[in-house]
Coordinates of N, CA and C in Angstrom, one line a residue:
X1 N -21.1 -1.9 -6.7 CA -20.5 -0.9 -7.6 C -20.1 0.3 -6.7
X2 N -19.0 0.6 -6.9 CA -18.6 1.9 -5.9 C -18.5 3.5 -6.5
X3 N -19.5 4.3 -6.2 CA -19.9 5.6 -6.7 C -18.7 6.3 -6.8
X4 N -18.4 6.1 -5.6 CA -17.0 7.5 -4.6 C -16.5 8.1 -6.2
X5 N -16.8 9.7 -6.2 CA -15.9 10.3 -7.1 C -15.5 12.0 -6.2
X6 N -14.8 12.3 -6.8 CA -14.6 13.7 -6.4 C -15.6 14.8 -6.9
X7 N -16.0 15.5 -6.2 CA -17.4 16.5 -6.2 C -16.9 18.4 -6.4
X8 N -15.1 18.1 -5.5 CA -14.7 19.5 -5.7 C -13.2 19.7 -4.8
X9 N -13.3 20.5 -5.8 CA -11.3 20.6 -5.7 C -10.8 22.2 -4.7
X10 N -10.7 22.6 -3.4 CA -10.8 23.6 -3.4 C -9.4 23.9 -3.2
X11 N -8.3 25.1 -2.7 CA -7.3 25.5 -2.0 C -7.2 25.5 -0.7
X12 N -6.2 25.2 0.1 CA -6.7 24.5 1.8 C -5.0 25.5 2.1
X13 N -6.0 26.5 3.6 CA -4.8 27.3 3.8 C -3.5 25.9 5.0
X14 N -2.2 25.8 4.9 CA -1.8 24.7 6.2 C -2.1 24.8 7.1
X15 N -2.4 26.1 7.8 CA -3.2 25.9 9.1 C -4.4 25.8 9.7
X16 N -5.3 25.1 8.2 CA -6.4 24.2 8.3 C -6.1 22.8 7.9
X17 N -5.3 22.3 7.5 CA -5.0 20.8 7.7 C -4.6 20.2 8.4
X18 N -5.2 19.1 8.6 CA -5.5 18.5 9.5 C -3.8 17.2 9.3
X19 N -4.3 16.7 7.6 CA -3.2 15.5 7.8 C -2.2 16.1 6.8
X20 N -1.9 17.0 6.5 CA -1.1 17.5 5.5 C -0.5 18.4 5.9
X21 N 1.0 18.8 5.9 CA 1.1 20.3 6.1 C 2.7 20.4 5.2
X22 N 2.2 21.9 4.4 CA 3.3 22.3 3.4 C 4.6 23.2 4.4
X23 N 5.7 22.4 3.8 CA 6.8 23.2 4.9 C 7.5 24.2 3.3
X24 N 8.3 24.9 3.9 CA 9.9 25.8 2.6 C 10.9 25.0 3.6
X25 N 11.7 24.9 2.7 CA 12.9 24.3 3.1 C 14.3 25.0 2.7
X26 N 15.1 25.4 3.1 CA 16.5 25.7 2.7 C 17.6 25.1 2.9
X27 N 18.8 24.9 1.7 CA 19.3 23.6 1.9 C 20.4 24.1 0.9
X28 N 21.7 23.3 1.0 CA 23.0 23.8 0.6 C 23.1 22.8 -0.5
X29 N 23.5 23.1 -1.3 CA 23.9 21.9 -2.6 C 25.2 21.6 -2.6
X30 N 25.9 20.6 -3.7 CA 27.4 20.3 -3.2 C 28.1 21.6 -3.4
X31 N 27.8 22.4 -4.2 CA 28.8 23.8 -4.5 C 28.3 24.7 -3.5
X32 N 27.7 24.6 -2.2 CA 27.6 25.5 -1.2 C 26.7 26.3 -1.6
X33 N 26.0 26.6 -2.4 CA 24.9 27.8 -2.5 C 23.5 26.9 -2.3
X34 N 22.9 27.9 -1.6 CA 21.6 28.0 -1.0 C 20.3 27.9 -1.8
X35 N 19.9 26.6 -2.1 CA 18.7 26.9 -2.4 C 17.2 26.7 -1.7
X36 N 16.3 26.7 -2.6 CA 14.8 26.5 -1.8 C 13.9 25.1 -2.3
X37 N 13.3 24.3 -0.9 CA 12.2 23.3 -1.6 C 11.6 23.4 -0.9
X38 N 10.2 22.6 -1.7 CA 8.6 23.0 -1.5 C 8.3 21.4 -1.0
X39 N 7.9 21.4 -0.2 CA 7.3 19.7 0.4 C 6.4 19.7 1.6
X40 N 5.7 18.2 1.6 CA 4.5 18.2 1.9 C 5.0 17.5 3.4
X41 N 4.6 16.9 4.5 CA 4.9 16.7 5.7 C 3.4 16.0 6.6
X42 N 3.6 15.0 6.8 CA 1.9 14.1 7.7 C 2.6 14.8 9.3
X43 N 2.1 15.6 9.5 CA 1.7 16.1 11.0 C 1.3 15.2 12.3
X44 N 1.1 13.8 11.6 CA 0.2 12.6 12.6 C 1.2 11.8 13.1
X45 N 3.0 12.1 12.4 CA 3.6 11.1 12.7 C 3.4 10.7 13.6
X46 N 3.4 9.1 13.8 CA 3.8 8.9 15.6 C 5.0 9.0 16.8
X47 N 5.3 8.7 17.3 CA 6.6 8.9 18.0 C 7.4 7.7 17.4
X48 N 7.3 6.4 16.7 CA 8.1 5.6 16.5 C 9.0 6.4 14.6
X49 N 8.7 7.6 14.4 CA 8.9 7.9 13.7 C 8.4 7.0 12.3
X50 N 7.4 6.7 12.3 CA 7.1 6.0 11.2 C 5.8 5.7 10.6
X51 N 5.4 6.3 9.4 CA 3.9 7.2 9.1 C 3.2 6.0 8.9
X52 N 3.4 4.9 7.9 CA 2.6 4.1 7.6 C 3.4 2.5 7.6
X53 N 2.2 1.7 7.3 CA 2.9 0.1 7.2 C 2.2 -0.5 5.6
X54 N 3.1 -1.2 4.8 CA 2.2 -1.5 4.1 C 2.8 -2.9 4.4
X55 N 1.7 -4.1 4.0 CA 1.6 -5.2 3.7 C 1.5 -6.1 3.1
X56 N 2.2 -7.3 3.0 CA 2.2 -8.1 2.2 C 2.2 -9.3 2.3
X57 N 1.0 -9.6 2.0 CA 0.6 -11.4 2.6 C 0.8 -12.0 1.9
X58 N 1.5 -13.2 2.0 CA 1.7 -14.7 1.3 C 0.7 -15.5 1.9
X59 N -0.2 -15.5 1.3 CA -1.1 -17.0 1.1 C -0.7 -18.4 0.2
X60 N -0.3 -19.3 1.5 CA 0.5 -20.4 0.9 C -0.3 -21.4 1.2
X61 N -0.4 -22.9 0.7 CA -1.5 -23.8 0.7 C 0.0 -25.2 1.4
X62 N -0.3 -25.2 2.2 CA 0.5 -26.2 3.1 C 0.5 -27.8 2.5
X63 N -0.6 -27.7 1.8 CA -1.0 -28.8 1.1 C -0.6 -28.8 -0.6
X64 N -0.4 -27.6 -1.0 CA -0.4 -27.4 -2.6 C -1.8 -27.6 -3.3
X65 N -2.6 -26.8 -2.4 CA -3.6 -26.8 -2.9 C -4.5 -25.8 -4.0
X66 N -3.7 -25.2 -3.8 CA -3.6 -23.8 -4.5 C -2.1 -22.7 -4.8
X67 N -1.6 -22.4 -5.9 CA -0.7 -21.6 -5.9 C -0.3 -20.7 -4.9
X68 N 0.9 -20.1 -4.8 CA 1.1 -19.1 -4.0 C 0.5 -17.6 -4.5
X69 N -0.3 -17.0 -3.4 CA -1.3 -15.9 -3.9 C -1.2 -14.8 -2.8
X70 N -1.5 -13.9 -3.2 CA -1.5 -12.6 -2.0 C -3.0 -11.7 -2.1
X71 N -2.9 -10.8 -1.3 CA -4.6 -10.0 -1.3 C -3.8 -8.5 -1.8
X72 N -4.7 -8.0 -2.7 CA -4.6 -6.6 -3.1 C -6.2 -6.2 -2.8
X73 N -5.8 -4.7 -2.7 CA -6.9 -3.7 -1.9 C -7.6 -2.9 -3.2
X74 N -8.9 -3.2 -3.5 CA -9.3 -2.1 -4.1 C -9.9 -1.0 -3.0
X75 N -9.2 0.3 -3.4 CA -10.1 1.4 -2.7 C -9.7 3.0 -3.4
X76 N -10.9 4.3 -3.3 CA -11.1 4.9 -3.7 C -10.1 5.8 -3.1
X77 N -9.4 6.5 -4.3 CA -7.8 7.7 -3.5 C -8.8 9.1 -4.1
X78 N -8.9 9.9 -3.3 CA -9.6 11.2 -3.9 C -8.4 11.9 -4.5
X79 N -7.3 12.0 -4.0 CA -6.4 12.9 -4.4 C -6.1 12.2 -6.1
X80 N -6.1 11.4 -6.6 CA -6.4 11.3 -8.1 C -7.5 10.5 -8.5
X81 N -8.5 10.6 -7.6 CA -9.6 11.1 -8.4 C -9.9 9.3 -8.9
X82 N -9.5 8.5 -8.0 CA -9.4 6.9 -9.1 C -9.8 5.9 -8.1
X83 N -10.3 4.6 -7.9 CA -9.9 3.6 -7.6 C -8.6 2.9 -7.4
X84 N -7.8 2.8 -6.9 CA -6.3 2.4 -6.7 C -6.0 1.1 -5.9
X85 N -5.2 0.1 -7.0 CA -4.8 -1.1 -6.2 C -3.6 -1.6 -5.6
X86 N -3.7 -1.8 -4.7 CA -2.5 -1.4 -3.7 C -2.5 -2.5 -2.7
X87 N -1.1 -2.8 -2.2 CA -0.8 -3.3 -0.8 C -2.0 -2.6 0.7
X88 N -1.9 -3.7 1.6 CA -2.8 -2.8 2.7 C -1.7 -1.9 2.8
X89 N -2.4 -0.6 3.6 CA -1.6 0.9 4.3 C -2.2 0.7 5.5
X90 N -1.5 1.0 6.5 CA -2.2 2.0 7.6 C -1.1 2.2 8.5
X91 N -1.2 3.3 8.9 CA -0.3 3.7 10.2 C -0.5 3.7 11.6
X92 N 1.0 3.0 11.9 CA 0.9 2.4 13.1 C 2.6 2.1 13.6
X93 N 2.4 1.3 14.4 CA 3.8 0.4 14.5 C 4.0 -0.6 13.4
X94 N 5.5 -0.7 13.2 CA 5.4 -1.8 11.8 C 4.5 -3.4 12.2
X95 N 5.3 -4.0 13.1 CA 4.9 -5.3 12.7 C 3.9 -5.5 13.6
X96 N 3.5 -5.2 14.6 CA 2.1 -5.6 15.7 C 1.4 -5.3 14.5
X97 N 1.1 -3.8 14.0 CA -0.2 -3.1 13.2 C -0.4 -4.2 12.0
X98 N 1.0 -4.6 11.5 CA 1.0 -5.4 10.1 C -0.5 -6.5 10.5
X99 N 0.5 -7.5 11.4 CA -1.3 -8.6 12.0 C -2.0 -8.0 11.6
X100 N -2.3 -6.9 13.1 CA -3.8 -6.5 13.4 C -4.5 -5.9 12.2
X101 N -3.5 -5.5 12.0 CA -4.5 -4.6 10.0 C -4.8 -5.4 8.8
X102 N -4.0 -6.5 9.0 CA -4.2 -7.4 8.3 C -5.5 -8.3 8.8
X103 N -6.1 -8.9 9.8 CA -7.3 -9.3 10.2 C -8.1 -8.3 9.9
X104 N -7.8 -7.3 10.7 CA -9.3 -6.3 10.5 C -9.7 -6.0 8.9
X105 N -8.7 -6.2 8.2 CA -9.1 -5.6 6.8 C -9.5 -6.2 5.8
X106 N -8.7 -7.7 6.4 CA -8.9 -8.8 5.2 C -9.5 -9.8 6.0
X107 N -9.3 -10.0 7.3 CA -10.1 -11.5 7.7 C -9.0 -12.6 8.3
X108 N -7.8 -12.4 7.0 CA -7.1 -13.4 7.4 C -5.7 -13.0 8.5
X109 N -5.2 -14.5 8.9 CA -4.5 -14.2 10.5 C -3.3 -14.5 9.9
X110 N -2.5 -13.9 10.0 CA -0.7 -14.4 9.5 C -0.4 -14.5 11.1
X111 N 0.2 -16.0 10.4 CA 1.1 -16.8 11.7 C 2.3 -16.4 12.2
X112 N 2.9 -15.3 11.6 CA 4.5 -15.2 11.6 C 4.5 -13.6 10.7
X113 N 5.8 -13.1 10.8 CA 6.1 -11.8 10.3 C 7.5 -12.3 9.5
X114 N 7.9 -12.5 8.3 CA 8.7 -12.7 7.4 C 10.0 -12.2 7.4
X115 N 9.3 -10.9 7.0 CA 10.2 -10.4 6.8 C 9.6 -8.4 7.1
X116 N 10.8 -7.4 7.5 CA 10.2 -6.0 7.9 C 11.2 -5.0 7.3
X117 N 11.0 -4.1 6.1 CA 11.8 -3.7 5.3 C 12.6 -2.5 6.4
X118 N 13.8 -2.2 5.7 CA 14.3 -0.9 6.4 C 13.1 0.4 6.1
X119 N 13.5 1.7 6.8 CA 12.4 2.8 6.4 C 12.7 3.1 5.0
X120 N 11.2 3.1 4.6 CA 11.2 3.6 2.7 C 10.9 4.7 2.4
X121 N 10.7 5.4 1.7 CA 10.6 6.6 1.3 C 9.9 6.6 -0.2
X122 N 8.5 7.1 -0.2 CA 8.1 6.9 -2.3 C 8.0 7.8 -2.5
X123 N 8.0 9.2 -2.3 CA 8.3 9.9 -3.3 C 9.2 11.1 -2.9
X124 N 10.1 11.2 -2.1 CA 10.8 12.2 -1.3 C 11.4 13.6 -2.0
X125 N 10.8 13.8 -3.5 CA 10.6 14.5 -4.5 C 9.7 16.0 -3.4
X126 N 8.8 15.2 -3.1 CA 7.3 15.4 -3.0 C 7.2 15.8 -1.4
X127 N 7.4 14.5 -0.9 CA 7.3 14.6 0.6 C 8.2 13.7 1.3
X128 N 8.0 14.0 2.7 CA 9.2 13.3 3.5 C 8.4 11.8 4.6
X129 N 7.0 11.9 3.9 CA 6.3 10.4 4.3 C 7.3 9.1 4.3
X130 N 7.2 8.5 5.1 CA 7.8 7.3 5.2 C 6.8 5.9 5.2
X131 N 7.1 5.0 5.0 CA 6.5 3.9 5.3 C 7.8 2.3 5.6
X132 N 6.8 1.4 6.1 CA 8.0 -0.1 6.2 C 7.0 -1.0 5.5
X133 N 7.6 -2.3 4.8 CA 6.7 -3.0 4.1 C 7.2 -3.9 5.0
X134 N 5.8 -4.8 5.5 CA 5.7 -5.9 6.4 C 5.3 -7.1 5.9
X135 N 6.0 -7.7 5.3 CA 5.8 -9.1 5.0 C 5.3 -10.5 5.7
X136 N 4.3 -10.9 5.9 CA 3.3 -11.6 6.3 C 3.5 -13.4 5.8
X137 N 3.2 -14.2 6.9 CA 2.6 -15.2 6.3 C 1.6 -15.9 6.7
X138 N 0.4 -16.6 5.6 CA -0.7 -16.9 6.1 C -1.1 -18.3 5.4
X139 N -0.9 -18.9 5.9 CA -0.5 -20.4 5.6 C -2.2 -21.0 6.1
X140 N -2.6 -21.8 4.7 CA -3.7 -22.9 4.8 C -3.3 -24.3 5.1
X141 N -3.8 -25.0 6.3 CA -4.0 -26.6 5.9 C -4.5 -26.7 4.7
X142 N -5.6 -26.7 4.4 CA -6.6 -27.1 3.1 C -6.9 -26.0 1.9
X143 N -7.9 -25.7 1.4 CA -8.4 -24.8 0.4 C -8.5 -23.4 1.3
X144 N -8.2 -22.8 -0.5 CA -8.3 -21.3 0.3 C -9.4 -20.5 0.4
X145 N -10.2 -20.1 1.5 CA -11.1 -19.2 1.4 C -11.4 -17.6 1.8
X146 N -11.7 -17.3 1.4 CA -12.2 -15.9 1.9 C -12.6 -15.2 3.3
X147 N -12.0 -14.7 4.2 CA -12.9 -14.4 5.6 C -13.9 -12.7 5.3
X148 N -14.5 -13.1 6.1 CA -14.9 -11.6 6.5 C -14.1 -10.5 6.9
X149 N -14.6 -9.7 6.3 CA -13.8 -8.3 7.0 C -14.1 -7.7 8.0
X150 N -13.1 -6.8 9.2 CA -14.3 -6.8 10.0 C -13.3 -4.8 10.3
X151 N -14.0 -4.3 9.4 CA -13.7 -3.1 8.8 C -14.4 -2.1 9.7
X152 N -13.8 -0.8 10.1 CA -14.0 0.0 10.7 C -14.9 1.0 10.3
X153 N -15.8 1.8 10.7 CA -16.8 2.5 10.0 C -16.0 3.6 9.3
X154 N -16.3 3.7 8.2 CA -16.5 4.8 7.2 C -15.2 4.1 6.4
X155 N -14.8 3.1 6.3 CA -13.6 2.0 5.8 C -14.7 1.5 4.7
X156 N -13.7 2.2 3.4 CA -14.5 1.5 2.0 C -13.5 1.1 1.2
X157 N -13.2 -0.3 1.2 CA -12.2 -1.4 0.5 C -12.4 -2.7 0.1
X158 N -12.3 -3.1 -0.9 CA -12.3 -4.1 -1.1 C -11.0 -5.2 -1.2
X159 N -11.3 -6.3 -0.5 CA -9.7 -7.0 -1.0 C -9.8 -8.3 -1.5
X160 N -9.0 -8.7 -2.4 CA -9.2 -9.8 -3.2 C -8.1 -10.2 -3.7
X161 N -8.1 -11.6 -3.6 CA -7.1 -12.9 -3.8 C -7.1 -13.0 -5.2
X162 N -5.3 -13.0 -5.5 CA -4.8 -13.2 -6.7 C -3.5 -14.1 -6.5
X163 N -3.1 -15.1 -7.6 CA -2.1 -15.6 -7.1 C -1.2 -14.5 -8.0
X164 N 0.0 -14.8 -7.3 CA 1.3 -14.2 -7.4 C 1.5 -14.4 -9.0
X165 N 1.8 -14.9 -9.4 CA 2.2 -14.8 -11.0 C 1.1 -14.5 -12.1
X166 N -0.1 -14.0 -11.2 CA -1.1 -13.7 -12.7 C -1.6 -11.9 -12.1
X167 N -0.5 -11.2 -11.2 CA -0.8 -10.7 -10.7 C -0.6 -9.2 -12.3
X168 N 0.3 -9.1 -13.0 CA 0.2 -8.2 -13.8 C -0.7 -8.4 -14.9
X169 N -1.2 -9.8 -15.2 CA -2.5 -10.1 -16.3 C -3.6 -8.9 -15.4
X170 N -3.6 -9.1 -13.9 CA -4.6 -8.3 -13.2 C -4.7 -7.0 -13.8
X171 N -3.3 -6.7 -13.2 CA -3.2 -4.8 -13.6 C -3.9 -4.7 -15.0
X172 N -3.2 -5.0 -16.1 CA -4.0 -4.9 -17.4 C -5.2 -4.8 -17.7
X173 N -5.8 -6.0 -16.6 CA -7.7 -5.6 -16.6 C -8.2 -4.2 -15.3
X174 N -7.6 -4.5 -14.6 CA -7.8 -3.0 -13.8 C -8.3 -1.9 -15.0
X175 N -6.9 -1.7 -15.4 CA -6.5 -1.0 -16.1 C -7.1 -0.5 -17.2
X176 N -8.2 -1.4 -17.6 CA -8.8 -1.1 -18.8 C -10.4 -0.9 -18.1
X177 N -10.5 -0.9 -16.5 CA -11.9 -0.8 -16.2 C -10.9 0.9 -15.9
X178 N -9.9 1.6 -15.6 CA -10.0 2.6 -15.1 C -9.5 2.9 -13.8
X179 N -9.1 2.1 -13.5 CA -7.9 1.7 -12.3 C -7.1 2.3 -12.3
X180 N -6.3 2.6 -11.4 CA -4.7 3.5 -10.9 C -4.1 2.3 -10.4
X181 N -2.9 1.8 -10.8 CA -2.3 0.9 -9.8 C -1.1 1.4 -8.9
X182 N -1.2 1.4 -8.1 CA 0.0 2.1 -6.8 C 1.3 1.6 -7.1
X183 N 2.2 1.9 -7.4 CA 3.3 2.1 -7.9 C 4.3 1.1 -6.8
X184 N 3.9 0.8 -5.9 CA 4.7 0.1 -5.3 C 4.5 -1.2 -5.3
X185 N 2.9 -1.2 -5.7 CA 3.1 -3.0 -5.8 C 3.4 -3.1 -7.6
X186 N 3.3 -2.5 -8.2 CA 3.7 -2.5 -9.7 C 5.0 -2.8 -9.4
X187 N 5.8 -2.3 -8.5 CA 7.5 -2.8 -8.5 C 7.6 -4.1 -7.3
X188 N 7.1 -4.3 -7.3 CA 6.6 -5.2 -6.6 C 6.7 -6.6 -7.6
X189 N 5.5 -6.3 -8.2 CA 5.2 -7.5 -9.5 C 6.2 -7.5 -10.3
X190 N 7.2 -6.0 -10.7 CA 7.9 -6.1 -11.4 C 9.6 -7.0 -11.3
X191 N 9.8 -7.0 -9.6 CA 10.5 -8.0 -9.2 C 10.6 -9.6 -9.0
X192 N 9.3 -9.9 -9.0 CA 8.6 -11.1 -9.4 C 9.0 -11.3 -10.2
X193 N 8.4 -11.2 -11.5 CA 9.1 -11.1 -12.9 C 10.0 -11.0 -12.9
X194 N 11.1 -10.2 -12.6 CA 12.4 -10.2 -13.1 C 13.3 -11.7 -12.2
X195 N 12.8 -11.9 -11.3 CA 13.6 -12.8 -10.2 C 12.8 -13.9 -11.6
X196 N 11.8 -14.6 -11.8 CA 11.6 -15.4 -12.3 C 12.3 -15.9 -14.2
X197 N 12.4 -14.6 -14.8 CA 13.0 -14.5 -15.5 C 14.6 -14.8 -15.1
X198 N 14.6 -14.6 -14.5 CA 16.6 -14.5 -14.5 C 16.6 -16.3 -13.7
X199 N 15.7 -16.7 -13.7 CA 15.4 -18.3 -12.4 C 15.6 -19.0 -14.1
X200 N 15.3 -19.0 -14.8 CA 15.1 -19.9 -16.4 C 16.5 -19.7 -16.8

């Protein structure tokens, strides 16, 4: 059972943050007048210009031994205060980091890199964070099993195998323990669904 809650909320001046930093912005609209925006900015970028990777593993059974299935992340987001299930994150280079974060986090080794999206943007409302979704494949001879994780200290996640098409029955039960589900694999599942709907 995972405790992790938030303990206290304080004000953080920008030039004590470490991974965050609030910029003003000024900026012309189509009728030439000058307005003002407020946004957030990760200071850690790297030089490949590119903040994070998220992941997406196909776990396929070479044999048909099991449906086609992928790994979702449970882990604790302080900033709302929730458990949140999500694609892996981490930042790095897209597709080397994709692998290596993918073993270290989940265990399992993808043979190949699929597919590597153009630069995305989720909330550019908000902030000018970027990320690339790395599509993975991790193909079994036989039955599917679980590896070890082999997680970095102070790294508190859980990840767990769902196949692909029972993946929004999931969300629903999340959802009713109190769960946040990350918005990107919700559109995610939601194109599943829609490609399979329009497949009938």
């Amino acid at each position: 059972m995972d405790d992790s809650k938030v303990i206290a909320v304080d004000d953080l001046a920008t030039s004590e943050a470490k991974w965050v930093k609030l910029k003003a912005c000024r900026w012309l609209d189509p009728t030439g007048t000058e307005r003002l925006w407020e946004f957030a900015t990760r200071p850690t970028r790297a030089s490949s210009g590119i903040d994070a990777v998220a992941i997406l593993a196909l776990l396929r059974s070479e044999s048909n031994a099991f449906p086609p299935s992928t790994i979702i992340i449970e882990q604790f987001r302080p900033p709302v205060n929730s458990r949140v299930i999500g694609l892996i994150n981490e930042g790095e280079t897209p597709e080397e980091a994709a692998v290596r974060e993918l073993e270290e986090e989940t265990g399992f080794k993808a043979s190949s890199v699929v597919e590597s999206s153009p630069l995305l943007v989720c909330d550019p409302g908000m902030t000018n964070a970027n990320m690339k979704l790395v599509t993975v494949d991790v193909p079994f001879p036989a039955k599917l099993e679980m590896p070890a994780q082999k997680l970095d200290p102070g790294e508190f996640l859980t990840a767990r195998i769902v196949e692909l098409s029972k993946l929004r029955a999931e969300f629903k039960e999340y959802e009713k323990k109190g769960y946040t589900i990350d918005a990107r694999l919700d559109h995610l599942v939601s194109g599943f669904e829609l490609a399979e709907k329009l497949r009938k």
